[in-house]
Each structure stands twice: as structure tokens, then as C-alpha cells.
Coordinates of C-alpha atoms in Angstrom, one line a residue:
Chain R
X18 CA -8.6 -66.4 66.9
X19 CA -10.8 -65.2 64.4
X20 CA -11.4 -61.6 62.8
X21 CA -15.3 -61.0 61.6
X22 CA -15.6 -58.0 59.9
X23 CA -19.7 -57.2 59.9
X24 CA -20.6 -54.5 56.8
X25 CA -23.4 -52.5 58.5
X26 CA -25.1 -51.4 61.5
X27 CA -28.5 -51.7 60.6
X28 CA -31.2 -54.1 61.8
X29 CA -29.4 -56.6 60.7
X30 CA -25.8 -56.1 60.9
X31 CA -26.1 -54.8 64.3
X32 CA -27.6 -57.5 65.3
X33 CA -25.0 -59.8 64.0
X34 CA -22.5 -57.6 65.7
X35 CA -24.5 -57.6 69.0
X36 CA -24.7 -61.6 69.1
X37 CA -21.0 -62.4 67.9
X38 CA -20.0 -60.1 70.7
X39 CA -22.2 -62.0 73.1
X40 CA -21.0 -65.8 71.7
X41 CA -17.4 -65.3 71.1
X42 CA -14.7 -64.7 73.4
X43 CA -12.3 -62.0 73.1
X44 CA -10.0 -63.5 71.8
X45 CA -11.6 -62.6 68.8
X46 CA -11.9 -59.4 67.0
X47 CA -15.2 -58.0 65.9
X48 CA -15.3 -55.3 63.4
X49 CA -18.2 -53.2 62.3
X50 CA -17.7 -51.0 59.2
X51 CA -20.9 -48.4 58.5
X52 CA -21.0 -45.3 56.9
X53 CA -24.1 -44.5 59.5
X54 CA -22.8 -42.7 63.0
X55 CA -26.8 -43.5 64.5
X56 CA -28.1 -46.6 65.1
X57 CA -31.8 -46.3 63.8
X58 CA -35.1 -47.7 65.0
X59 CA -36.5 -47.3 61.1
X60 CA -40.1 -48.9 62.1
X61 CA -41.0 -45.8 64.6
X62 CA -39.9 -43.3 61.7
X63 CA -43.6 -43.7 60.3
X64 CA -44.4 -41.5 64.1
X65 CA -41.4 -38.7 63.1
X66 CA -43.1 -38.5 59.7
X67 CA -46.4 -37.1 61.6
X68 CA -44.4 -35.2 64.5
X69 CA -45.5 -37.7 66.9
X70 CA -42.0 -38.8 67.9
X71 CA -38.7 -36.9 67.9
X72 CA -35.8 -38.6 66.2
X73 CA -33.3 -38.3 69.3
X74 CA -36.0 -40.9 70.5
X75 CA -35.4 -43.4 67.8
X76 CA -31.7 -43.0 67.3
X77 CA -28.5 -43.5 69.5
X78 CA -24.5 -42.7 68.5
X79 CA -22.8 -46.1 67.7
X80 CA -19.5 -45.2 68.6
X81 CA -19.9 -45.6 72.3
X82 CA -21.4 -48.6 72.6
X83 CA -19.0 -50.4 70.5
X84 CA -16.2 -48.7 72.5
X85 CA -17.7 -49.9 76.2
X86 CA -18.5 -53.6 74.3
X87 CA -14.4 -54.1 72.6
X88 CA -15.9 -53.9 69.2
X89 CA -13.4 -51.7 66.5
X90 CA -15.7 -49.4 64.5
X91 CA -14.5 -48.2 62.1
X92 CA -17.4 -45.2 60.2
X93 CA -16.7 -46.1 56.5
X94 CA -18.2 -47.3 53.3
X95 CA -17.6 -50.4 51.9
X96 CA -16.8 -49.9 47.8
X97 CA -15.1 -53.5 46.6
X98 CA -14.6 -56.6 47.5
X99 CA -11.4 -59.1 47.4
X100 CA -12.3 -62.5 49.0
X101 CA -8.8 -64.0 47.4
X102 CA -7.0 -60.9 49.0
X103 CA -4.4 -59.4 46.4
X104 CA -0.4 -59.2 46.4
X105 CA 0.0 -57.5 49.8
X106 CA -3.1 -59.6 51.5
X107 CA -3.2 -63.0 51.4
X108 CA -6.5 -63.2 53.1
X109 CA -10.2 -61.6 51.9
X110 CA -10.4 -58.2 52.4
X111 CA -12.7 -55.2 51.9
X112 CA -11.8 -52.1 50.5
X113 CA -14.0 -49.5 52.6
X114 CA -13.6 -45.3 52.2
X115 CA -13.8 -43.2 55.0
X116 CA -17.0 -40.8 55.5
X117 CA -15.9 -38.4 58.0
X118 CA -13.4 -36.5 59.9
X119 CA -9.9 -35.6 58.6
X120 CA -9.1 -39.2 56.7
X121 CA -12.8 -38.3 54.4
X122 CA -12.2 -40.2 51.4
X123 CA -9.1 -42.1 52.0
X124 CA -9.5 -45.9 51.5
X125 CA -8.7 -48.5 54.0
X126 CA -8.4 -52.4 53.5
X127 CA -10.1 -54.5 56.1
X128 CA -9.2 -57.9 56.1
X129 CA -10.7 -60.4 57.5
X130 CA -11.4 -64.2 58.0
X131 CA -15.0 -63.8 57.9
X132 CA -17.1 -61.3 56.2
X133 CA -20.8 -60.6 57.0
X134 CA -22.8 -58.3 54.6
X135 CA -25.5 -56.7 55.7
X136 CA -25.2 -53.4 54.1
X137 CA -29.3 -53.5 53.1
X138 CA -30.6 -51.6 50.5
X139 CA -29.6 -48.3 48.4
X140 CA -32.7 -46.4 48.3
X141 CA -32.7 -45.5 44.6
X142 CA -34.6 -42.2 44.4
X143 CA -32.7 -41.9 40.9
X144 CA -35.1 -45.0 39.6
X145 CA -37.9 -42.5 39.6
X146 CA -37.3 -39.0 37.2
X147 CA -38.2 -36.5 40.1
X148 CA -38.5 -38.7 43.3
X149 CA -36.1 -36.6 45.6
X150 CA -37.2 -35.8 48.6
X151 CA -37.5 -32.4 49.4
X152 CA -38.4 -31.5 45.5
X153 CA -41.4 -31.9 43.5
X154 CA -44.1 -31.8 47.0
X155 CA -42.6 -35.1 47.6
X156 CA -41.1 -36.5 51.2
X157 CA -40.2 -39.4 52.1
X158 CA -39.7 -41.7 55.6
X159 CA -37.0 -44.2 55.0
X160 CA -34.4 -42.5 57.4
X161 CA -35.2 -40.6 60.4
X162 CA -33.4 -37.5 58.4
X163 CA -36.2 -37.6 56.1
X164 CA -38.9 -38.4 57.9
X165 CA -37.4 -35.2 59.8
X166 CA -38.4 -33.6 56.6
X167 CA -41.8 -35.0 56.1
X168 CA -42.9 -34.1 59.7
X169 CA -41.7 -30.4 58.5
X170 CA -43.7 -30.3 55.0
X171 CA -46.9 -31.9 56.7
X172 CA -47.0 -29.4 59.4
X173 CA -46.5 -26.7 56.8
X174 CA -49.9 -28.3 54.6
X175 CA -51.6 -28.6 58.0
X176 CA -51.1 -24.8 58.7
X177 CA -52.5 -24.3 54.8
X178 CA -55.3 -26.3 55.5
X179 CA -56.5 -24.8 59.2
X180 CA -56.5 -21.1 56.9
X181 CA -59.0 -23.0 55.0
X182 CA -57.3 -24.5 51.9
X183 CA -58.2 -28.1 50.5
X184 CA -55.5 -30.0 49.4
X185 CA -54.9 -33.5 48.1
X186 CA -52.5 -36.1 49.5
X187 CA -51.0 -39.2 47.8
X188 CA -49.1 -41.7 49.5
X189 CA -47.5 -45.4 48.4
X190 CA -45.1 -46.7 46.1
X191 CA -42.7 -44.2 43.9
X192 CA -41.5 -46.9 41.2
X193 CA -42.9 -50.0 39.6
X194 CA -41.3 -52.6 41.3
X195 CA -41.0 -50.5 44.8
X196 CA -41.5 -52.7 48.0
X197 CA -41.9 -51.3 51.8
X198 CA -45.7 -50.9 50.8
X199 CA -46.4 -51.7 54.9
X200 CA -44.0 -48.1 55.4
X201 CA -46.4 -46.7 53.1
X202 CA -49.5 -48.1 53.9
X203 CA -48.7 -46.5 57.9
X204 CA -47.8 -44.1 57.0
X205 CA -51.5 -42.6 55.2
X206 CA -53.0 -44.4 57.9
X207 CA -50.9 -41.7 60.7
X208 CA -51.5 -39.1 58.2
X209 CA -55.3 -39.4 57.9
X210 CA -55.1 -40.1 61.8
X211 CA -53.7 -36.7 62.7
X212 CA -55.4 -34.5 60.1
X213 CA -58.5 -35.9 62.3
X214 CA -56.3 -34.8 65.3
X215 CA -55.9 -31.5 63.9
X216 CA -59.7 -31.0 62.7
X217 CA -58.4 -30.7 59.5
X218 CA -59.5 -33.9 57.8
X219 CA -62.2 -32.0 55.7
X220 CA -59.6 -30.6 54.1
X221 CA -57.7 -33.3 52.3
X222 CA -58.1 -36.1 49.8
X223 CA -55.7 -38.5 50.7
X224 CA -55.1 -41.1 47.9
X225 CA -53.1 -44.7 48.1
X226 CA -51.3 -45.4 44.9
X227 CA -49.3 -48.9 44.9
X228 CA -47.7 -51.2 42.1
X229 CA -49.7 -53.9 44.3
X230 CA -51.8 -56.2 41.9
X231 CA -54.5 -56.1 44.9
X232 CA -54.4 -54.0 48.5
X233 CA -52.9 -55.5 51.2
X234 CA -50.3 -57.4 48.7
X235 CA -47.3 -55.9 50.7
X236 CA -45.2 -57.9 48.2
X237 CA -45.7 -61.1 49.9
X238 CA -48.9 -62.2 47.4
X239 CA -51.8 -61.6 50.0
X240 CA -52.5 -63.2 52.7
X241 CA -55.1 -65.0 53.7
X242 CA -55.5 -64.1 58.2
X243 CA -57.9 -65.0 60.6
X244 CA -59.4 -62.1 61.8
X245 CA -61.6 -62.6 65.3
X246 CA -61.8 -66.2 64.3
X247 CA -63.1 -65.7 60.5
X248 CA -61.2 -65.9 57.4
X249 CA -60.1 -62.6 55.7
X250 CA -57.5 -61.7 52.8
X251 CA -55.1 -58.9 52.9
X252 CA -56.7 -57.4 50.6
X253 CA -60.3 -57.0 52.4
X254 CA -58.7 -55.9 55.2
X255 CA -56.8 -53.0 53.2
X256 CA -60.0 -52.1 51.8
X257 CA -61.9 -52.0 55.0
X258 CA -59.5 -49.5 56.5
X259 CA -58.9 -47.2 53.6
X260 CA -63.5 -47.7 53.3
X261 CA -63.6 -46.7 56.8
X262 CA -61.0 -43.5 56.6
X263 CA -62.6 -42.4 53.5
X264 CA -59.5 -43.0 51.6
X265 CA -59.5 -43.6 47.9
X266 CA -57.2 -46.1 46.1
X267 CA -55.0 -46.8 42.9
X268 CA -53.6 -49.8 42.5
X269 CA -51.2 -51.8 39.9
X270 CA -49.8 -48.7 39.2
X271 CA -45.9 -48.4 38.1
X272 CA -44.8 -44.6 39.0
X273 CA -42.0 -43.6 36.6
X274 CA -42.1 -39.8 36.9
X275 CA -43.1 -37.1 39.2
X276 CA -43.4 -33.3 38.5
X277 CA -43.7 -30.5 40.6
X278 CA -47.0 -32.0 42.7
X279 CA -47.6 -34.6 39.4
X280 CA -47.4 -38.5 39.6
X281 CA -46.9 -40.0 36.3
X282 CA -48.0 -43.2 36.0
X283 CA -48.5 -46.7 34.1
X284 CA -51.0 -49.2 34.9
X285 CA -50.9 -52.8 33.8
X286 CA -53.8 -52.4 31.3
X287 CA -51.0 -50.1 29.4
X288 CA -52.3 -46.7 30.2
X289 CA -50.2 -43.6 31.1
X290 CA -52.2 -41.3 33.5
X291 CA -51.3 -38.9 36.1
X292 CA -52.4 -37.8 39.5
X293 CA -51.9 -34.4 41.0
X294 CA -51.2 -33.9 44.8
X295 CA -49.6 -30.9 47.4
X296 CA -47.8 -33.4 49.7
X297 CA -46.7 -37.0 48.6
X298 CA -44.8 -39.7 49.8
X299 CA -43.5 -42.4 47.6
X300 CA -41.3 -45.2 48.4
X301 CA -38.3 -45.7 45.9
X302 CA -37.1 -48.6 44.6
X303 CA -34.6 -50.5 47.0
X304 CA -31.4 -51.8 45.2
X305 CA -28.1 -53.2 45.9
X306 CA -25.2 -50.8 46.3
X307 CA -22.9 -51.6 42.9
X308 CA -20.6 -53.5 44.8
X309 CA -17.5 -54.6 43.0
X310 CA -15.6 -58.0 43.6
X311 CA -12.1 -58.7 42.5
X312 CA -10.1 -61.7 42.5
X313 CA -6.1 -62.1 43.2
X314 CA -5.0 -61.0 39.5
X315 CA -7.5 -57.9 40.0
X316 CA -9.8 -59.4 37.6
X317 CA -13.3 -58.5 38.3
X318 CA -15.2 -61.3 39.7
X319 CA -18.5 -59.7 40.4
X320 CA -20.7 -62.1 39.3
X321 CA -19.3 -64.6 41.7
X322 CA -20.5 -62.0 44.2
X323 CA -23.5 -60.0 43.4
X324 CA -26.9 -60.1 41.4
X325 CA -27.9 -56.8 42.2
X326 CA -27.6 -57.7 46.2
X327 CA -25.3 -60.4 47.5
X328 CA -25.4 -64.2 46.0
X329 CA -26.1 -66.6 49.0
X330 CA -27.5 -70.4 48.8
X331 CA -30.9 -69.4 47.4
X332 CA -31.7 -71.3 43.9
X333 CA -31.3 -68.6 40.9
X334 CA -32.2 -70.7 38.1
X335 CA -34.9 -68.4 36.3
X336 CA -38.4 -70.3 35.9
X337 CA -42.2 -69.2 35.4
X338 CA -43.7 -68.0 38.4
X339 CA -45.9 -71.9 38.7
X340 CA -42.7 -73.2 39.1
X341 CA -41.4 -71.3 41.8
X342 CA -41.7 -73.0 45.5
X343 CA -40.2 -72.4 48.4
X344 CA -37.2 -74.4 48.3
X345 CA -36.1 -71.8 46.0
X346 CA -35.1 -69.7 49.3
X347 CA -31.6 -69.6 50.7
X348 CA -31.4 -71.1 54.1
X349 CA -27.8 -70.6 55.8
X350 CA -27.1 -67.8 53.9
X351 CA -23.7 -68.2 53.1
X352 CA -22.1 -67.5 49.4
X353 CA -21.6 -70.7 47.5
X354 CA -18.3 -69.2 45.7
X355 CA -16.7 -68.1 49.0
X356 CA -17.7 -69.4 52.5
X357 CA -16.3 -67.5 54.6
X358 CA -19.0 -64.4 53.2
X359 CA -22.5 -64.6 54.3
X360 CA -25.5 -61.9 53.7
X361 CA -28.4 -61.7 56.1
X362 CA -31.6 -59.1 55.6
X363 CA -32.3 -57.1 52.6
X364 CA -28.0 -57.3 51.5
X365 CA -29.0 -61.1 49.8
X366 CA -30.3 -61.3 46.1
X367 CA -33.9 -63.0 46.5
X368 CA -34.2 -65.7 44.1
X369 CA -37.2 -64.3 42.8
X370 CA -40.3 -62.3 44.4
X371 CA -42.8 -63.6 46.4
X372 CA -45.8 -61.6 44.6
X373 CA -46.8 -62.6 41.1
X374 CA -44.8 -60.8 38.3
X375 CA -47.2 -59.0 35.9
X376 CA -46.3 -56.9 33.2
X377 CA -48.0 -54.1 31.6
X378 CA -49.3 -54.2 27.7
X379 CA -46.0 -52.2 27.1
X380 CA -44.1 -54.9 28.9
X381 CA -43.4 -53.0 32.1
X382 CA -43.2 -54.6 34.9
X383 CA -45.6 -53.6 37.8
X384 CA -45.4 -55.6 40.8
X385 CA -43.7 -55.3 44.2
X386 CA -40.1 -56.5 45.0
X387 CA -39.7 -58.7 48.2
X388 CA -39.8 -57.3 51.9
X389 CA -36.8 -58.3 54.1
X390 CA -37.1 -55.9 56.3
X391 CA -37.8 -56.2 60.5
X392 CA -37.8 -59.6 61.9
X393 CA -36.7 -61.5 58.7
X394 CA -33.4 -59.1 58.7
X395 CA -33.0 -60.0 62.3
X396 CA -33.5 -63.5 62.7
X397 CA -31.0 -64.2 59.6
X398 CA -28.7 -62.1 60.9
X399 CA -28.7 -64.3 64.3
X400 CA -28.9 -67.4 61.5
X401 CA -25.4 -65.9 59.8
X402 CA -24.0 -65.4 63.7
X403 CA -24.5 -68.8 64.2
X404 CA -23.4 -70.2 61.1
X405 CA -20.3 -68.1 61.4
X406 CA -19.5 -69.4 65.4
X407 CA -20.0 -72.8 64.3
X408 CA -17.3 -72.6 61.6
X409 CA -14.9 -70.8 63.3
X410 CA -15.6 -73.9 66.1
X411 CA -16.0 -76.5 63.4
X412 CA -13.8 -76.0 60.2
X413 CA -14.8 -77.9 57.9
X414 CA -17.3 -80.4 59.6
X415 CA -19.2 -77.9 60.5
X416 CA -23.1 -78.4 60.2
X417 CA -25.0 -75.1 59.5
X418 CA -28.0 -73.7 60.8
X419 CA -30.6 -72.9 58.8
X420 CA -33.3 -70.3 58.8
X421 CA -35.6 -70.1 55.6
X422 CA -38.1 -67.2 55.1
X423 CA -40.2 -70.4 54.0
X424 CA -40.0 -71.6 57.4
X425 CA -39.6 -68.9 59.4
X426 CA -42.6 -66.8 61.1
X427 CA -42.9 -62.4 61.6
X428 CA -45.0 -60.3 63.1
X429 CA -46.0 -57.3 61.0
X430 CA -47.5 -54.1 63.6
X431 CA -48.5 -51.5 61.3
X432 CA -49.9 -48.6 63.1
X433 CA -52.8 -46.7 62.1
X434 CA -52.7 -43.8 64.7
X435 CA -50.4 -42.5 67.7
X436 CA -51.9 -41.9 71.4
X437 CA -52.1 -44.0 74.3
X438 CA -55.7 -43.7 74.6
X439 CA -56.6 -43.0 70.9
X440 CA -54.2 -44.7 68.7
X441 CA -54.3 -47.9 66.8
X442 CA -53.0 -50.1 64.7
X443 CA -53.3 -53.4 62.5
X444 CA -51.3 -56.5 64.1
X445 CA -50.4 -59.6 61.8
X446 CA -48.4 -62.4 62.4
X447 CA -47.7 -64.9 59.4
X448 CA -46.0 -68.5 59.0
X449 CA -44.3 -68.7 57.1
X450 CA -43.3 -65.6 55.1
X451 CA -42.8 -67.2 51.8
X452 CA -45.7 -68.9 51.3
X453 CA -45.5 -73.2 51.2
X454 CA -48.1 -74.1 49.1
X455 CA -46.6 -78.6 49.7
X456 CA -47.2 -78.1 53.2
X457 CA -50.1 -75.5 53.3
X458 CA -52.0 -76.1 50.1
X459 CA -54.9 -74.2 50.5
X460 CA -53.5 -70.5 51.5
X461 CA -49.8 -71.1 51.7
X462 CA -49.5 -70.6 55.6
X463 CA -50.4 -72.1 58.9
X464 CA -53.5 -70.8 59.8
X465 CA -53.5 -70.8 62.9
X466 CA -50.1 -68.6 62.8
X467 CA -51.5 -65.9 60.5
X468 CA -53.9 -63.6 62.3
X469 CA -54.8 -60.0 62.4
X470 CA -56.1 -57.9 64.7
X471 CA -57.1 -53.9 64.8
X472 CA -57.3 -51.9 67.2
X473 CA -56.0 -49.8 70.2
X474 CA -53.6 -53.4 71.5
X475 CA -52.1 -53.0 68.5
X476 CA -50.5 -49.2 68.7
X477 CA -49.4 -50.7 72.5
X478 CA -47.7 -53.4 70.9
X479 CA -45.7 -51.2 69.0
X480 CA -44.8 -48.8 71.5
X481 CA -43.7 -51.5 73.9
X482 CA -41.7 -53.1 70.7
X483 CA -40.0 -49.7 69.6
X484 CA -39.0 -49.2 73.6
X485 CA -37.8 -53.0 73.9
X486 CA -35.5 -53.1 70.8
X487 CA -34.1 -50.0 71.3
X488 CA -33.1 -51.4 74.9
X489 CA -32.1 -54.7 73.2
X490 CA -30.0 -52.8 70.6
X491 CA -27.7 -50.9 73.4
X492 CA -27.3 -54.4 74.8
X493 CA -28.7 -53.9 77.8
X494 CA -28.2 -56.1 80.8
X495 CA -30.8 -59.6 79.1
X496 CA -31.0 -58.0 76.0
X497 CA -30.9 -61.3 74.0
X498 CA -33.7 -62.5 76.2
X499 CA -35.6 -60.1 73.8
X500 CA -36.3 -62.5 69.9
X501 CA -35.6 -61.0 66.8
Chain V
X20 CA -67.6 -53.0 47.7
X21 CA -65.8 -53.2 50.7
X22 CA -66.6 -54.5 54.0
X23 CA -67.6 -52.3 56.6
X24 CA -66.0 -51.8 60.2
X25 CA -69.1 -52.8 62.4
X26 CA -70.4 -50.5 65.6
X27 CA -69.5 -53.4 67.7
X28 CA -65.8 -53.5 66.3
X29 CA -65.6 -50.3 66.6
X30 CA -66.3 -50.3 70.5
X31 CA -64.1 -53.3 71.0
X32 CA -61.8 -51.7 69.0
X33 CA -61.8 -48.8 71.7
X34 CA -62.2 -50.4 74.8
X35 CA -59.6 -50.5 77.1
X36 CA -60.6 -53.1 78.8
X37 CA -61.0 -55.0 75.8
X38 CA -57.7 -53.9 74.5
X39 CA -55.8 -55.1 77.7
X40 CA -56.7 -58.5 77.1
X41 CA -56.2 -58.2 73.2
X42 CA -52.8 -56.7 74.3
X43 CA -51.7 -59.7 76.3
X44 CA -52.9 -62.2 73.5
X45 CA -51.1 -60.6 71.0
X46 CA -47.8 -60.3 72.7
X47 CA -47.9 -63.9 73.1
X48 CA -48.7 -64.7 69.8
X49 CA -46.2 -62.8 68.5
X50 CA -43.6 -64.4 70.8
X51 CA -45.1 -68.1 69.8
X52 CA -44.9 -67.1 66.0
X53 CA -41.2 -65.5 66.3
X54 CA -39.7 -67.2 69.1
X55 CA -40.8 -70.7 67.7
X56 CA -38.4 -71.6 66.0
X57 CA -37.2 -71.8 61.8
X58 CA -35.5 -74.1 59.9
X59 CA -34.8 -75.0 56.7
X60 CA -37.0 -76.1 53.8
X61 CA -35.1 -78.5 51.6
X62 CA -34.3 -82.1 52.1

């Protein structure tokens, strides 16, 4: 019998959770430990942002589901980690603080005999001087609460505008090395798509800012798609859209400050300037959570643990950006120190990003972090799950599964409008997601894998995706039927 | 300069019927992409 103890019930911990519950018997114990009492379709918050979607519809408590499927939940946050256990444990454990209810703020050791992170990111607002949402005209869409918020302020500027008052709107990145542009890059597609709606599109000047080097970047260096059979970048697809919907651009800009309805920024020629706007949304920095790690003796032993995110089998040595290649990714996931720990989606340290680094003349850097996000969270997750099964099977022979982001394909949907009838949206599909320049020398991916489309199919696609993984995350009768 | 969205995307774009079949072919693309397996990199 084995005890897994699974940090997080986002995309990817809850699918970890969903498919150990699914593989193992019950005989063994499954434990989930989140702060979070929801479960959270975060792609469809783009359509709560613009009022399109209530957040009831993209949410559902956690509590009974794990109750009906055996699994112990247990509504905490992890704060330190002890993989050598201490005096009274002699096994790894977790020390994890309760968030609600009448034990708020007491602590709690899980132990356990295998531990999968997938805590994701800290959205670190605090990177940015003046990037909290709800102050400073600025919202954001990162949880459903927020984009709660931003449907609330929008509605609010729509009203001002309708009484005749112009207004300017800027939407992208909040912080130099910010990723989640394709959030961003939605969500002033939904915007501009509903002040049309609303007749209102007179009205506004929406501008894109972005630490992107080029449009259509999205952190993952470009891309290079086949659009209706031709070749196209990223980046003239980006420009074709924002052309088309009259919206006007900044690019390799580092935001570092925002003022009441000010964005202060740097570019990477070295200049400070600032842009002025009545309703923004900027996407903050994503960072790990300040984990601490301890051995037996208490000593701390973090750096065996963490860079930021969680240390897995990925290849840290630091080398110029020509030197990077795809090998460089981690593939099972598991941390070398301790391998009974593993860290699927956005909780692993990247060994570098996938975009080019650049630096300002100041020596700031501007360019975006790596996206983990959607499928790449959920098919590592299973990746972990699997890893995990066939040790607990295995021992010590075991042979782990493998599932690089250098060999791994996803499916981007980023819509560009809500309606059945009227809405839209931008479909692409790479392979692989860290580009393989040994195997595909002249764009980094299979071409015939990495497409794009625009249109109404699109918004379809990602109604029927937001109805199908909501169905797939209450593990529903065939859910697993449904890929990551 | 960028390049332009043409009349004729723009109708297909729109077109349901269009769209039903673009609907269909994306869905299985996306399943062939995602569902086709992933491996590892290194020797």
C-alpha cells in the first residue's frame, strides 16, 4: 500500500489525482492538499472577463467529488517540505497550514511515500509597483474571482462610453518577463469583440502592450503555422488580427510600474515611457511559491528542492541561448535529489526559456517566461501518474515514462469573440512545443502539426472543449476517454 | 505593414457551412496532435 499525497488541484494536480484514482486500487490512499475549495476551468475565464459566462459555469466545489471518489482532501497550504521526514517522521512529509474553518492556521504534517507537486504558479502582482487588481484602473483574469472583477469594471467603462465618453484601453503583459501573453492576447480580442456588440467600439482605443520581442511570440519564440495551406509566422498572424480590429501595438516592452490609469514602461532600446489608459489588464509575473525544504537535522535544504519552482530532471547548467536545445527539457519529471517527489505543469523550474533572452541598454531583461499552462500541465501530470504507478509496481527496476515538451504536441484555441453564430476564434496546434531545431531544422516543428485556423470553428472548438473537460474533471462515467 | 484579412476569408470565416466542416477538421487535428503520443528527447 502506498500513500500519494498530490499538492494542488489545478489543471494539473487534479488531473494527477483524477488518474491515480482511476489506476490504483484502494488499497491505496490518495491525498489532495489545496488551499482552493473550486475546481477552476481558468481557460473560459477570458468569457467572465467580458460577462459572457458566469463563474458558477466554470467552477465546481471539490469537496464532494473527492468524498464520492475515496480521495482525503484535506483544504490547506503547503509551506515546507521534509523529504527525510524529522525526529517524529521517518518518512517525507509536508508541512501544510490550514485555510479555513475553525483549525485556520494551524499546521498539519502530511506524510507520505510519494509526493506530487503541482502547486503552479504564485501570481506575483507585487513584481509590478501598482499591479493590484482592483487599484490603479487595472483588472485582471487569472482566477475566476478576478475576472469576476474585470467583467464588473468593463461594464462600468461600457456604461461611460454609451453616455458618450472616449476612453483608452490597454491590455498585455504587466512585468518584463510576464508569460500568459495567449490570456492576454484573448482577452483584447473579447474586449474589442463586445465593445462592437455593444456599438461602443468608436469609443475606445484599445492598445496591446507585451514584453514579446515580436507579436504572436507567446513565449514560445514564434512560430512558424500553416495557415489554409501557406506558410505564416505568429507574428503575421498577430498583426493581421490586431490590423483588422484596428488595434494598435507596443511591443518589447518591460512594465515596471503602474499609476492610477499610468503604465510605466522600459523598452529594449533603453527608453522609459509611459502610456495612459481608463481600463487595463496586465498579466503579472508568475513565480514559485517560496517553498522551503528541510532535511532530518532541520537544516535547510532548499536548493536540493527548488530554483524558484520545483527541480526535476531538466539540464540547469547555464549556457548562451545558441547553445540551448531541446534535450535541455526534463522528461519524467521526477527530482533527481529525492525520487519519490515529482513536479508536473507550471510547479517545475524550466531549464531556461523558450523565447530568446534580450536585455535592455540598462540591462533589463525584457522577454517572456515559458508557458506551461493547458495541455502541457495536463499531459505531465498524467506523465508523473504514470511514473508514480510504475514505481510503486516496480521499485527500483522501474522504467519511467517520459513526456518532453520537446516531443510533446498542444493545441492553443484562443478565442477572439463569444456567440454561437458570431463568435470566433484563432485555433493552433504545434509539435512540438519546445522547438527541435536536429530534427526540424528549418522552423523547429513538424509542419504538418503546426497549423492555424480563424474563424467561427474555432469559438465551437472551445465551447465544446470548456463543456468536455469540465465533464472530464468531475470524472464522469469515460472521462479518461477525453486526452489531456 | 500588415497583411490584410481578405473578403473571401472573411466569408469563409463566417460561413456556417464552411465552419462545420472546419469544425470537424480541427477537432481531429487537435486529437491527432494531442492524442499522438510524446516521448522523450534524449538518448
Amino acid at each position: 500500500m502506498a500513500k500519494i499525497v498530490v499538492l494542488g488541484a489545478g489543471v494539473s494536480g487534479h488531473t494527477a489525482v483524477s488518474y491515480l484514482k482511476k489506476e490504483l486500487s484502494n488499497k491505496h490512499e490518495i491525498v489532495v492538499v489545496s488551499p482552493n475549495s473550486n475546481y477552476q476551468w481558468i481557460p473560459s475565464n477570458i468569457w467572465i472577463g467580458v460577462g459572457r459566462m458566469k463563474a458558477k459555469q466554470t467552477v465546481f466545489p471539490l469537496a464532494p467529488l473527492y468524498k464520492k471518489k475515496g480521495i482525503t482532501y484535506i483544504q490547506a497550504k503547503g509551506t515546507a517540505f521534509y523529504p527525510e521526514g524529522d525526529n517524529e517522521i521517518n518518512k517525507g512529509y509536508v508541512l501544510a497550514e490550514y485555510v479555513l474553518g475553525g483549525k485556520k492556521g494551524q499546521t498539519i504534517k502530511i506524510d507520505y511515500d510519494y509526493l506530487i507537486n503541482a502547486t503552479g504558479p504564485k501570481l506575483n502582482f507585487g513584481a509590478t509597483e501598482g499591479l493590484m487588481p482592483g487599484t490603479n484602473k487595472t483588472v485582471s483574469v487569472c482566477t475566476y474571482d478576478h475576472a469576476q472583477h474585470a467583467w464588473k469594471d468593463l461594464e462600468a467603462l461600457i456604461t461611460r462610453m454609451k453616455n458618450g465618453e472616449h476612453v483608452k484601453i490597454l491590455i498585455g503583459t504587466g512585468h518584463a518577463k510576464a508569460t500568459c501573453q495567449g490570456a492576454a492576447f484573448e482577452y483584447i480580442l473579447n474586449v474589442e469583440h463586445e465593445l462592437n456588440r455593444y456599438k461602443v467600439r468608436d469609443k475606445a482605443e484599445i492598445t496591446w502592450i507585451s514584453n514579446e520581442y515580436e507579436l504572436g511570440d507567446f513565449g514560445m519564440d514564434g512560430m512558424t503555422l500553416k495557415v489554409g495551406g501557406k506558410k505564416m509566422t505568429g507574428q503575421d498572424l498577430a498583426e493581421m488580427l490586431f490590423e483588422d480590429r484596428g488595434i494598435r501595438w507596443i511591443k518589447r516592452a518591460g512594465v515596471y510600474k503602474i499609476e492610477d490609469g499610468v503604465v510605466h514602461y522600459e523598452t529594449l532600446e533603453g527608453e522609459y515611457k509611459t502610456e495612459k489608459f481608463d481600463f487595463g489588464m496586465l498579466i503579472p509575473a508568475f513565480s514559485g511559491h517560496g517553498f522551503k525544504a528541510y532535511d532530518k537535522n532541520g537544516g535547510d535544504i532548499t536548493e536540493k528542492l527548488f530554483k524558484g519552482f520545483m527541480i526535476v530532471d531538466a539540464d540547469y547548467t547555464k549556457k548562451p541561448y545558441k547553445e540551448w536545445t531541446v534535450q535541455d527539457w526534463p522528461e519524467t519529471y521526477q527530482n533527481p535529489s529525492y525520487k519519490n517527489i515529482f513536479a508536473p505543469g507550471i510547479a517545475f523550474a524550466p531549464p531556461h526559456t523558450i523565447s530568446k533572452p534580450r536585455t535592455s541598454k540598462n540591462g533589463t531583461a525584457i522577454f517572456p517566461a515559458p508557458p506551461r499552462t493547458g495541455m502541457p500541465s495536463g499531459i505531465s501530470a498524467k506523465v508523473v501518474v504514470d511514473n508514480v504507478i510504475e514505481l510503486i509496481k516496480n521499485g527500483e527496476n522501474a522504467k519511467l515514462h517520459k513526456g518532453s515538451m520537446g516531443n510533446m504536441g498542444a493545441a492553443c484555441v484562443a478565442s477572439s469573440g463569444f456567440g454561437l453564430g458570431k463568435g470566433s476564434a484563432v485555433t493552433m496546434t504545434v509539435n512540438p512545443i519546445v522547438p527541435d531545431y536536429q530534427k526540424y531544422p528549418e522552423t523547429g516543428r513538424n509542419l504538418n502539426d503546426t497549423i492555424g485556423d480563424m474563424g467561427l470553428a474555432g469559438h465551437w472548438v472551445k465551447l465544446a472543449l470548456h463543456y468536455m473537460f469540465i465533464y472530464k474533471a468531475k470524472m464522469k462515467p469515460f472521462w479518461w476517454l477525453i486526452p489531456e | 505593414m500588415a497583411q490584410k484579412i481578405t473578403k473571401t476569408q472573411r466569408f469563409m470565416m463566417k460561413n456556417w457551412i464552411v465552419q462545420f466542416f472546419r469544425f470537424l477538421y480541427l477537432n481531429t487535428k487537435i486529437l491527432f496532435v494531442v492524442a499522438k503520443g510524446h516521448g522523450g528527447t534524449r538518448n
